[in-house]
Coordinates of C-alpha atoms and ligand atoms in Angstrom, one line a residue:
M690 CA 108.9 62.2 76.9
E691 CA 110.0 62.9 73.4
T692 CA 113.5 64.2 72.6
F693 CA 114.2 67.2 70.5
Q694 CA 115.5 64.9 67.8
S695 CA 112.3 62.8 67.7
L696 CA 110.0 65.9 67.9
L697 CA 111.8 67.6 65.0
A698 CA 111.9 64.4 63.0
K699 CA 108.1 64.2 63.3
K700 CA 107.7 67.9 62.3
L701 CA 109.9 67.2 59.3
S702 CA 107.7 64.3 58.2
D703 CA 104.7 66.5 58.6
A704 CA 106.3 69.2 56.5
L705 CA 107.3 66.8 53.8
A706 CA 103.8 65.5 53.6
A707 CA 102.3 69.0 53.5
A708 CA 104.6 69.9 50.7
G709 CA 103.5 66.8 48.8
L710 CA 106.9 65.2 49.1
P711 CA 107.8 61.6 50.2
D712 CA 109.6 61.0 53.5
A713 CA 113.3 61.2 52.9
G714 CA 116.7 61.8 54.6
E715 CA 117.5 61.9 58.2
L716 CA 117.3 64.4 61.0
T717 CA 120.5 64.3 63.1
P718 CA 122.4 66.3 65.6
A719 CA 124.4 69.0 63.8
T720 CA 127.9 68.0 62.8
D721 CA 129.1 71.6 63.6
Q722 CA 127.4 73.3 66.5
R723 CA 128.2 76.8 65.1
F724 CA 125.5 76.3 62.5
G725 CA 122.8 74.9 64.8
D726 CA 121.8 72.0 66.9
Y727 CA 120.1 69.7 64.4
Q728 CA 120.2 69.3 60.7
T729 CA 118.5 67.4 57.9
N730 CA 119.7 66.2 54.5
A731 CA 116.1 65.6 53.3
A732 CA 116.3 68.2 50.6
L733 CA 119.6 66.8 49.3
V734 CA 118.2 63.3 49.1
L735 CA 115.0 64.4 47.4
G736 CA 116.9 66.6 45.0
K737 CA 119.0 63.7 43.9
Q738 CA 115.9 61.4 43.6
R739 CA 113.9 63.9 41.6
G740 CA 116.5 65.8 39.8
E741 CA 115.5 69.0 41.4
N742 CA 117.5 71.8 42.9
P743 CA 118.1 70.9 46.6
R744 CA 118.2 74.5 47.8
E745 CA 114.9 75.3 46.3
L746 CA 113.4 72.1 47.8
A747 CA 114.8 73.1 51.1
E748 CA 113.1 76.4 51.0
K749 CA 109.9 74.7 50.0
I750 CA 110.1 72.3 53.0
I751 CA 110.9 75.2 55.3
G752 CA 107.7 76.9 54.1
H753 CA 105.8 74.0 55.6
L754 CA 107.9 73.5 58.7
N755 CA 106.0 74.3 61.9
V756 CA 108.8 74.4 64.4
G757 CA 108.3 77.9 66.0
D758 CA 107.7 76.4 69.4
L759 CA 111.1 74.8 69.4
C760 CA 113.4 76.6 67.1
E761 CA 114.5 79.8 65.6
P762 CA 113.4 80.0 61.9
P763 CA 115.3 77.1 60.2
V764 CA 117.9 78.1 57.6
V765 CA 119.2 76.6 54.4
A766 CA 122.9 75.9 54.4
G767 CA 125.5 74.8 51.9
P768 CA 124.2 72.6 49.1
G769 CA 120.8 72.2 50.7
F770 CA 121.0 71.2 54.4
I771 CA 118.3 72.6 56.7
N772 CA 119.7 73.7 60.0
F773 CA 117.7 74.0 63.3
T774 CA 118.7 76.1 66.3
L775 CA 116.8 75.5 69.5
R776 CA 115.3 78.4 71.3
P777 CA 116.5 79.0 74.8
G778 CA 112.9 78.9 76.1
A779 CA 112.3 75.5 74.7
I780 CA 115.6 74.2 76.2
A781 CA 114.7 75.7 79.6
E782 CA 111.3 74.0 79.6
K783 CA 112.6 70.6 78.5
T784 CA 115.4 70.8 81.0
A785 CA 112.9 71.3 83.8
R786 CA 110.8 68.4 82.6
I787 CA 113.8 66.1 82.5
L788 CA 114.8 67.1 85.9
G789 CA 111.5 65.9 87.2
D790 CA 111.8 62.6 85.4
E791 CA 113.4 59.6 87.1
R792 CA 114.6 58.3 83.7
L793 CA 116.1 61.7 82.7
G794 CA 114.0 61.7 79.6
V795 CA 115.1 58.3 78.3
V796 CA 112.1 56.4 76.9
E797 CA 111.8 52.6 77.0
T798 CA 111.8 50.7 73.7
E799 CA 108.5 50.0 72.0
S800 CA 109.8 46.6 70.9
P801 CA 111.3 44.9 73.9
R802 CA 113.3 41.8 73.2
R803 CA 114.7 39.0 75.3
I804 CA 118.4 39.1 74.9
V805 CA 121.0 36.6 76.1
I806 CA 124.4 38.3 76.5
D807 CA 127.3 35.9 76.5
F808 CA 130.2 37.9 78.0
G809 CA 133.3 37.4 80.1
S810 CA 133.3 33.6 79.7
P811 CA 136.7 32.7 81.1
N812 CA 138.3 29.3 81.1
V813 CA 138.7 27.2 84.1
A814 CA 142.2 26.2 85.4
K815 CA 143.6 29.4 84.2
P816 CA 143.4 32.7 86.1
M817 CA 141.4 35.5 84.5
H818 CA 143.8 37.9 82.9
V819 CA 143.9 41.4 81.5
G820 CA 142.5 40.2 78.2
H821 CA 139.2 39.4 79.9
I822 CA 138.6 43.0 80.9
R823 CA 137.2 44.0 77.5
S824 CA 134.6 41.2 77.2
T825 CA 133.6 41.5 80.8
V826 CA 133.3 45.3 81.0
L827 CA 131.8 45.8 77.6
G828 CA 129.3 43.0 78.1
D829 CA 128.2 44.4 81.4
A830 CA 127.8 47.9 80.1
L831 CA 125.7 46.6 77.2
A832 CA 123.6 44.5 79.6
R833 CA 123.0 47.6 81.8
I834 CA 122.0 49.8 78.9
A835 CA 119.7 47.2 77.2
T836 CA 118.0 46.6 80.6
F837 CA 117.5 50.3 81.1
L838 CA 116.0 50.7 77.7
G839 CA 113.4 48.1 78.6
H840 CA 114.8 44.9 77.1
E841 CA 114.8 41.6 79.1
V842 CA 118.4 40.7 79.5
I843 CA 119.8 37.3 80.5
R844 CA 123.5 37.6 81.5
D845 CA 125.2 34.3 80.7
N846 CA 128.8 33.4 81.7
H847 CA 129.7 30.7 79.2
I848 CA 132.6 29.4 81.3
G849 CA 135.2 27.2 79.5
D850 CA 134.9 24.3 82.0
W851 CA 135.2 21.4 79.7
G852 CA 138.1 20.9 77.3
T853 CA 141.3 19.1 76.4
Q854 CA 143.2 21.0 79.1
F855 CA 141.6 18.7 81.7
G856 CA 143.6 15.7 80.6
M857 CA 146.7 17.6 81.7
V858 CA 145.2 19.1 84.8
I859 CA 144.1 15.6 86.0
Y860 CA 147.4 14.0 85.2
G861 CA 149.2 16.8 87.1
W862 CA 146.7 16.5 90.0
K863 CA 147.5 12.8 90.4
N864 CA 151.3 13.1 89.9
L865 CA 152.5 16.6 90.8
L866 CA 150.1 18.1 93.3
D867 CA 151.5 19.8 96.4
Q868 CA 148.7 19.7 98.9
R869 CA 150.0 22.6 101.0
A870 CA 150.4 24.9 98.0
L871 CA 146.8 23.9 97.0
Q872 CA 145.5 25.0 100.4
Q873 CA 147.4 28.4 100.2
D874 CA 146.6 29.4 96.7
P875 CA 144.5 26.8 94.9
L876 CA 144.3 28.4 91.5
A877 CA 148.1 29.1 91.4
E878 CA 148.8 25.5 92.2
I879 CA 146.4 24.2 89.6
V880 CA 148.0 26.5 87.0
R881 CA 151.4 25.2 88.1
I882 CA 150.6 21.6 87.7
Y883 CA 148.9 22.3 84.4
K884 CA 151.9 24.1 83.1
E885 CA 154.4 21.5 84.3
T886 CA 152.3 18.7 82.8
N887 CA 152.1 20.6 79.6
A888 CA 155.9 21.0 79.5
L889 CA 156.3 17.2 80.3
A890 CA 153.8 16.2 77.6
T891 CA 155.6 18.2 75.0
S892 CA 158.8 16.4 75.5
D893 CA 157.6 12.9 76.6
P894 CA 155.1 11.0 74.4
Q895 CA 154.3 8.7 77.3
V896 CA 153.0 11.6 79.5
R897 CA 151.1 12.9 76.5
E898 CA 149.4 9.5 76.1
A899 CA 148.7 9.3 79.8
C900 CA 147.0 12.8 79.7
R901 CA 144.9 11.6 76.8
R902 CA 143.8 8.6 78.8
E903 CA 142.8 10.8 81.7
L904 CA 140.7 12.9 79.4
V905 CA 138.9 9.9 77.9
K906 CA 138.2 8.7 81.5
L907 CA 136.8 12.0 82.4
Q908 CA 134.6 12.2 79.4
G909 CA 133.5 8.6 80.1
G910 CA 132.3 9.7 83.6
D911 CA 135.1 8.1 85.7
K912 CA 134.2 8.9 89.3
E913 CA 137.7 9.8 90.5
N914 CA 138.4 12.1 87.5
I915 CA 135.0 13.8 87.8
D916 CA 135.7 14.5 91.4
I917 CA 139.0 16.1 90.6
W918 CA 137.4 18.1 87.8
N919 CA 134.7 19.3 90.1
E920 CA 137.2 20.5 92.6
C921 CA 139.2 22.4 90.0
V922 CA 136.1 24.1 88.7
A923 CA 135.1 25.1 92.2
F924 CA 138.6 26.6 92.9
S925 CA 138.6 28.5 89.7
M926 CA 135.1 29.8 90.3
Q927 CA 136.3 31.2 93.6
D928 CA 138.9 33.2 91.8
F929 CA 136.5 34.4 89.2
E930 CA 134.1 35.4 92.0
H931 CA 136.7 37.7 93.6
V932 CA 137.2 39.5 90.3
Y933 CA 133.4 39.8 89.8
E934 CA 133.0 41.2 93.2
L935 CA 135.7 43.8 92.6
L936 CA 134.2 44.7 89.3
D937 CA 130.6 44.5 90.6
I938 CA 129.6 42.1 87.8
H939 CA 126.6 39.8 88.1
Y940 CA 125.4 36.9 86.0
D941 CA 121.9 35.4 85.7
I942 CA 123.2 32.0 84.6
Q943 CA 126.6 30.4 84.4
C944 CA 126.0 27.3 82.5
G945 CA 129.5 26.7 81.3
E946 CA 130.4 24.4 78.5
S947 CA 130.0 21.2 80.6
F948 CA 126.3 21.9 80.9
Y949 CA 125.9 21.1 77.2
N950 CA 127.9 17.9 77.3
D951 CA 125.0 15.5 77.3
R952 CA 123.4 17.2 74.3
L953 CA 126.4 17.0 71.9
P954 CA 125.7 13.5 70.5
G955 CA 122.1 14.6 69.7
V956 CA 123.3 17.7 68.0
V957 CA 125.6 15.8 65.7
E958 CA 123.0 13.2 64.9
R959 CA 120.4 15.8 64.1
L960 CA 122.7 17.7 61.8
L961 CA 123.7 14.5 60.0
K962 CA 120.0 13.5 59.6
S963 CA 119.0 16.9 58.1
G964 CA 121.9 16.8 55.7
I965 CA 123.5 19.9 57.1
A966 CA 126.5 17.9 58.2
E967 CA 128.2 14.9 56.5
I968 CA 130.9 12.4 57.2
S969 CA 134.2 13.2 55.8
E970 CA 137.4 11.2 56.4
G971 CA 135.8 9.7 59.5
A972 CA 134.9 13.0 61.0
V973 CA 131.5 14.8 61.0
V974 CA 131.8 18.0 59.1
V975 CA 129.6 20.9 58.0
F976 CA 130.7 22.4 54.6
F977 CA 129.5 25.8 53.4
R978 CA 129.9 25.3 49.7
D979 CA 127.5 28.0 48.7
I980 CA 129.0 30.7 50.9
P981 CA 132.1 32.2 49.2
E982 CA 133.8 33.4 52.3
L983 CA 133.4 30.1 54.1
A984 CA 133.6 27.8 51.1
D985 CA 137.1 26.5 52.0
K986 CA 136.5 26.6 55.7
P987 CA 134.5 23.6 56.9
C988 CA 133.6 23.2 60.5
I989 CA 134.3 19.9 62.3
I990 CA 131.6 19.0 64.8
R991 CA 132.8 15.5 65.7
K992 CA 136.4 14.5 65.4
R993 CA 137.6 11.3 63.9
D994 CA 138.3 9.9 67.4
G995 CA 134.7 10.6 68.3
G996 CA 135.4 13.7 70.4
F997 CA 133.3 16.8 70.2
N998 CA 134.7 20.3 70.2
Y999 CA 134.1 24.0 70.9
A1000 CA 131.9 24.4 67.8
T1001 CA 129.6 21.4 68.8
T1002 CA 129.2 23.0 72.2
D1003 CA 128.3 26.3 70.7
I1004 CA 125.7 24.7 68.5
A1005 CA 124.1 23.1 71.4
T1006 CA 124.2 26.4 73.3
I1007 CA 122.3 28.1 70.6
D1008 CA 119.5 25.5 70.8
Y1009 CA 119.3 26.0 74.5
R1010 CA 119.2 29.8 74.3
L1011 CA 116.6 29.9 71.6
D1012 CA 114.4 26.9 72.4
D1013 CA 114.6 26.8 76.2
L1014 CA 115.4 30.4 77.2
K1015 CA 113.3 31.7 74.3
A1016 CA 115.7 34.4 73.4
D1017 CA 115.0 36.8 70.5
S1018 CA 118.7 37.8 70.3
V1019 CA 122.0 36.5 71.5
W1020 CA 125.0 38.8 71.7
Y1021 CA 128.4 37.2 72.0
V1022 CA 130.9 39.6 73.4
V1023 CA 134.1 37.8 72.3
G1024 CA 137.4 38.9 70.8
A1025 CA 138.0 39.2 67.1
P1026 CA 140.1 36.0 66.8
Q1027 CA 136.9 34.0 67.0
T1028 CA 135.2 35.7 64.1
L1029 CA 135.4 32.7 61.8
H1030 CA 134.0 30.4 64.5
F1031 CA 130.9 32.6 65.0
K1032 CA 130.4 33.0 61.3
Q1033 CA 130.2 29.2 61.0
I1034 CA 128.0 28.7 64.1
F1035 CA 125.6 31.4 63.0
E1036 CA 125.4 29.9 59.5
I1037 CA 124.7 26.5 60.9
A1038 CA 121.9 28.0 63.1
R1039 CA 120.4 29.7 60.0
Q1040 CA 120.5 26.4 58.1
Q1041 CA 118.6 24.8 60.9
G1042 CA 115.9 27.4 60.5
Y1043 CA 116.6 29.6 63.4
R1044 CA 115.7 33.2 62.7
A1045 CA 116.9 34.9 65.9
D1046 CA 119.2 37.8 65.8
L1047 CA 122.7 36.5 66.6
R1048 CA 125.5 39.0 66.9
H1049 CA 129.2 38.6 67.4
I1050 CA 130.4 41.8 69.1
T1051 CA 134.1 41.9 68.7
F1052 CA 136.8 44.1 70.2
G1053 CA 140.5 44.9 69.8
S1054 CA 143.4 44.2 72.2
I1055 CA 144.9 45.8 75.2
L1056 CA 148.5 46.8 74.6
G1057 CA 151.4 47.4 77.0
E1058 CA 153.4 50.6 77.0
D1059 CA 155.6 49.0 74.3
R1060 CA 152.5 48.8 72.1
K1061 CA 152.7 45.0 72.0
L1062 CA 150.1 42.7 73.6
M1063 CA 150.1 43.5 77.3
K1064 CA 152.2 40.9 79.2
T1065 CA 154.1 40.5 82.5
R1066 CA 157.8 40.9 82.6
S1067 CA 158.3 37.2 82.2
G1068 CA 156.0 37.2 79.1
E1069 CA 152.9 35.8 80.7
N1070 CA 149.3 37.1 80.7
V1071 CA 148.7 39.7 83.4
P1072 CA 146.4 38.3 86.0
L1073 CA 143.3 40.4 86.3
R1074 CA 142.8 40.2 90.1
G1075 CA 146.3 41.6 90.8
L1076 CA 145.7 44.3 88.3
L1077 CA 142.5 45.4 89.8
E1078 CA 144.0 45.4 93.3
E1079 CA 146.8 47.6 92.0
A1080 CA 144.3 50.0 90.5
C1081 CA 142.8 50.4 94.0
R1082 CA 146.2 50.9 95.6
R1083 CA 147.2 53.6 93.1
A1084 CA 143.8 55.3 93.5
R1085 CA 144.4 55.2 97.3
K1086 CA 147.6 57.1 96.9
I1087 CA 145.8 59.9 95.0
I1088 CA 143.2 60.2 97.7
D1089 CA 145.8 60.2 100.5
E1090 CA 147.2 63.3 98.8
K1091 CA 144.1 65.0 97.6
N1092 CA 141.9 64.5 100.6
P1093 CA 143.8 63.2 103.6
D1094 CA 140.9 64.1 106.0
L1095 CA 138.6 61.4 104.8
S1096 CA 138.1 58.5 107.3
E1097 CA 139.8 55.2 106.7
A1098 CA 136.5 53.6 105.7
E1099 CA 135.8 56.4 103.2
K1100 CA 139.2 56.1 101.8
I1101 CA 138.9 52.4 101.1
D1102 CA 135.5 52.9 99.5
V1103 CA 136.6 55.9 97.4
A1104 CA 139.8 54.2 96.3
Q1105 CA 137.8 51.2 95.0
K1106 CA 135.4 53.4 93.1
I1107 CA 138.1 55.4 91.5
G1108 CA 140.5 52.5 90.8
I1109 CA 138.0 50.2 89.3
G1110 CA 136.2 53.0 87.6
A1111 CA 139.4 54.1 85.9
V1112 CA 140.1 50.6 84.5
K1113 CA 136.6 50.2 83.2
Y1114 CA 136.4 53.7 81.8
A1115 CA 139.7 53.4 80.0
D1116 CA 138.2 50.5 78.2
L1117 CA 134.7 51.7 77.5
S1118 CA 135.7 55.2 76.3
Q1119 CA 137.6 53.6 73.4
Y1120 CA 135.8 52.5 70.3
R1121 CA 135.7 48.7 70.9
M1122 CA 137.6 47.8 67.8
T1123 CA 140.6 50.0 68.6
D1124 CA 143.6 48.5 70.3
Y1125 CA 144.5 50.7 73.2
V1126 CA 147.6 51.1 75.4
F1127 CA 147.0 50.4 79.1
S1128 CA 148.5 53.3 81.0
W1129 CA 148.0 53.8 84.7
E1130 CA 149.1 57.5 84.5
K1131 CA 146.5 58.3 81.8
M1132 CA 143.6 56.4 83.2
L1133 CA 144.0 57.7 86.8
S1134 CA 144.6 61.3 85.8
L1135 CA 142.2 63.9 87.1
Q1136 CA 142.4 65.7 83.8
G1137 CA 141.2 64.6 80.4
N1138 CA 138.8 61.9 79.3
T1139 CA 139.0 59.7 82.4
A1140 CA 136.8 58.2 85.1
P1141 CA 138.4 60.3 87.9
Y1142 CA 137.7 63.5 85.9
L1143 CA 134.0 62.6 85.6
Q1144 CA 133.8 61.4 89.2
N1145 CA 135.5 64.7 90.3
A1146 CA 132.9 66.7 88.4
Y1147 CA 130.1 64.8 90.2
V1148 CA 131.9 65.3 93.6
R1149 CA 132.2 69.0 92.9
I1150 CA 128.5 69.4 92.4
R1151 CA 127.8 67.4 95.5
S1152 CA 129.9 69.8 97.5
I1153 CA 128.0 72.7 96.1
F1154 CA 124.8 71.2 97.5
R1155 CA 126.5 70.5 100.8
K1156 CA 127.3 74.2 100.9
A1157 CA 123.9 75.3 99.7
G1158 CA 122.5 73.2 102.6
E1159 CA 119.1 74.3 103.8
S1160 CA 118.5 77.0 101.2
W1161 CA 118.6 74.3 98.5
H1162 CA 116.2 72.1 100.3
R1163 CA 113.6 74.8 100.2
H1164 CA 113.9 75.0 96.5
P1165 CA 110.7 73.7 94.9
A1166 CA 112.6 71.4 92.6
D1167 CA 113.6 69.3 95.5
E1168 CA 110.1 68.8 96.9
Q1169 CA 108.9 66.0 94.8
V1170 CA 105.4 66.2 96.2
G1171 CA 103.4 68.7 94.2
W1172 CA 106.5 69.4 92.1
K1173 CA 105.7 71.3 88.9
P1174 CA 108.1 71.6 86.0
M1175 CA 109.4 75.2 86.3
P1176 CA 111.2 76.5 83.3
L1177 CA 114.8 77.4 84.1
Q1178 CA 116.3 80.8 83.6
L1179 CA 118.8 80.3 80.8
G1180 CA 120.7 83.6 80.0
D1181 CA 124.4 82.9 79.7
S1182 CA 125.6 80.9 76.7
A1183 CA 127.4 78.5 79.0
E1184 CA 124.1 77.8 80.7
I1185 CA 122.3 77.2 77.4
N1186 CA 125.1 74.9 76.2
L1187 CA 125.1 72.8 79.4
A1188 CA 121.3 72.5 79.3
K1189 CA 121.3 71.5 75.7
R1190 CA 123.8 68.8 76.4
L1191 CA 121.8 67.5 79.3
C1192 CA 118.8 67.2 77.1
Q1193 CA 120.8 65.0 74.7
F1194 CA 121.2 62.2 77.3
A1195 CA 117.9 60.7 76.1
E1196 CA 119.1 60.7 72.5
I1197 CA 122.5 59.3 73.3
V1198 CA 121.6 56.2 75.4
P1199 CA 119.5 54.4 72.8
H1200 CA 122.1 55.2 70.2
V1201 CA 124.7 53.1 72.0
L1202 CA 123.0 49.9 71.0
N1203 CA 123.0 50.7 67.3
D1204 CA 126.5 49.4 66.9
F1205 CA 127.2 48.4 70.5
R1206 CA 129.3 51.4 71.3
P1207 CA 129.4 52.4 75.0
N1208 CA 132.2 54.8 74.0
I1209 CA 129.4 57.1 72.6
L1210 CA 128.0 57.4 76.0
A1211 CA 131.4 57.8 77.6
N1212 CA 132.4 60.6 75.3
Y1213 CA 129.0 62.3 75.8
L1214 CA 129.6 62.3 79.6
F1215 CA 133.0 63.8 79.1
E1216 CA 131.4 66.6 77.1
V1217 CA 128.8 67.1 79.8
A1218 CA 131.6 67.4 82.4
N1219 CA 133.4 69.9 80.2
S1220 CA 130.3 71.9 79.6
F1221 CA 129.7 71.9 83.3
H1222 CA 133.2 73.2 84.1
T1223 CA 132.8 76.0 81.5
F1224 CA 129.4 76.9 83.1
Y1225 CA 130.8 76.8 86.6
E1226 CA 133.6 79.2 85.7
A1227 CA 131.3 81.6 83.9
C1228 CA 128.3 81.5 86.1
P1229 CA 128.3 82.0 89.9
V1230 CA 125.8 79.6 91.5
L1231 CA 125.4 80.1 95.2
K1232 CA 126.3 83.8 95.1
S1233 CA 123.7 84.7 92.5
E1234 CA 120.2 86.1 93.2
E1235 CA 117.0 84.2 93.0
P1236 CA 115.5 83.1 90.6
V1237 CA 118.8 82.6 88.8
R1238 CA 120.3 80.9 91.8
G1239 CA 117.6 78.3 91.9
S1240 CA 117.8 77.8 88.2
R1241 CA 121.6 77.3 88.3
L1242 CA 121.3 74.9 91.2
A1243 CA 118.8 73.0 89.2
L1244 CA 121.2 72.8 86.3
C1245 CA 123.9 71.5 88.7
D1246 CA 121.5 69.0 90.0
L1247 CA 120.6 67.7 86.6
T1248 CA 124.3 67.5 85.6
A1249 CA 125.0 65.4 88.7
K1250 CA 122.1 63.1 87.9
V1251 CA 123.2 62.6 84.3
L1252 CA 126.7 61.9 85.3
Y1253 CA 125.6 59.5 88.0
R1254 CA 123.2 57.6 85.8
G1255 CA 125.4 57.7 82.7
L1256 CA 128.4 56.3 84.7
D1257 CA 126.1 53.7 86.3
L1258 CA 125.1 52.5 82.8
L1259 CA 128.8 52.0 82.2
G1260 CA 129.1 50.0 85.4
I1261 CA 131.1 52.8 87.1
K1262 CA 130.3 54.1 90.6
V1263 CA 130.7 57.7 91.9
P1264 CA 131.9 58.7 95.4
E1265 CA 130.3 61.6 97.2
K1266 CA 133.7 63.0 98.2
M1267 CA 137.2 62.4 96.9
Ligands
LIG905 N1 135.8 30.6 76.9 C1 136.0 31.2 75.6 C2 137.4 31.8 75.5 O1 138.0 32.2 76.6 C3 135.0 32.3 75.3 C4 133.6 31.8 75.2 C5 132.8 32.7 74.4 N2 131.4 32.2 74.3 C6 131.0 31.2 73.4 N3 129.7 30.9 73.5 N4 131.8 30.6 72.7 O2 137.9 32.0 74.5

């Protein structure tokens, strides 16, 4: 099903051709709704190109535009924009068609790609903390949206399970471990021994040396150390799994850095042989002499002591994803501090002849109320699991007040949907590059651009349908068998506005992937909820007469479907009551 935007864009192309003009400019949603629904700058672009008067060109184009089935007669505005205002009849018809479409009008891409999305990717032997929310939630939303648009997505958790921290963890395990504490809270105990060893190693060179030896033994395949390492990884994974369960996050593969360990010597050899890397002061290094911004930033891929590092692993990872998984694109949802790292890695891939689309999708930080990086009172990273549990506790309080009659089981379920939804939405509704302040009050508020506000709009609609009961079920729109699109009755401006917004869903969803911005979808849903509330205040639904009643119920139904699907694409669930 075509969107208004794509239909009008085609008609514009036809008009340009008929007027003997080349294709030019864009057809976009209007920047100011007062002047119409869509606009094009075609005449402005052509005017500049050809040195002609843009307003006259606009008139000429309008003379060839054949849009009467969709719009009021187009008008020239300002320096030469052409504005389009949709006719209520066209909106009514489209709305009915979307209501009968499972995908709510969203078309699958014509060029599906296989996309590996590397997101979340926490490090073992450390708990997941609040900083991991962004990568995890953003990556999940992008994966859901890309999948819905018809791409083949492979969700990969590139866990940091192999690194220098293991020298210290193993030393601590052998010298400081408290078995009972390990049984009670394994990850906390592993973190404790890691931290204490780290402190010891800083002050005592002998401990430092002992840690280094443990690491070398691990890398050399020493059985005892490998066993300890395995156990630590397993304990960490258990902790991650809890968080993923709360967040409803799933991965297709979780290779982790250790998976690539065997491949690292081969990578270095190959890069040396092809001349991409060279030996410099005993280390193996890639220089980027021809690339100004990297010219003084070489990348070490084998250290002087023979050890490999994070970069080497990522080079091997690209091989695997492109050669073995046959990906067309790899999206790395990783914080901005790793920008240089990815520039280097992508350049090395390019020099090796890879042509895949590699993207580093960065994001800003989460700040505390003091506008500094969010920390606990003692200055540590805020553990994610505790934070999510607190979100559910706080949501529960709201439900206890708002709807004390729900059963205990319902309360638990609703609290989780609201609490987790609030945390996710607070993140996704921001432009990803913006730092934002983490505020419980704000994210859990039932007013404003929050998950609970959107969930509440959905719940309200569901309660209309519970009240409508039988009379709704007899409505033809609900009988899928033999269902025919029936144009809605759009009279009131609040109805027209809401219907127009609902038709935009199909334009918004693909737009998210242009610059990886789920916030576009979030803000759209917020506008849908606002338009719904305006409609609901202006237009009685259940008390109105047929056929207006059925038409308004259909609008309510489509609103609920758009909210449900839109939030689902953001990884947010909706309760039926709250
Ligand atoms: N484990 C890394 C970290 O916590 C993130 C890994 C991102 N992915 C990658 N392929 N390097 O910083």
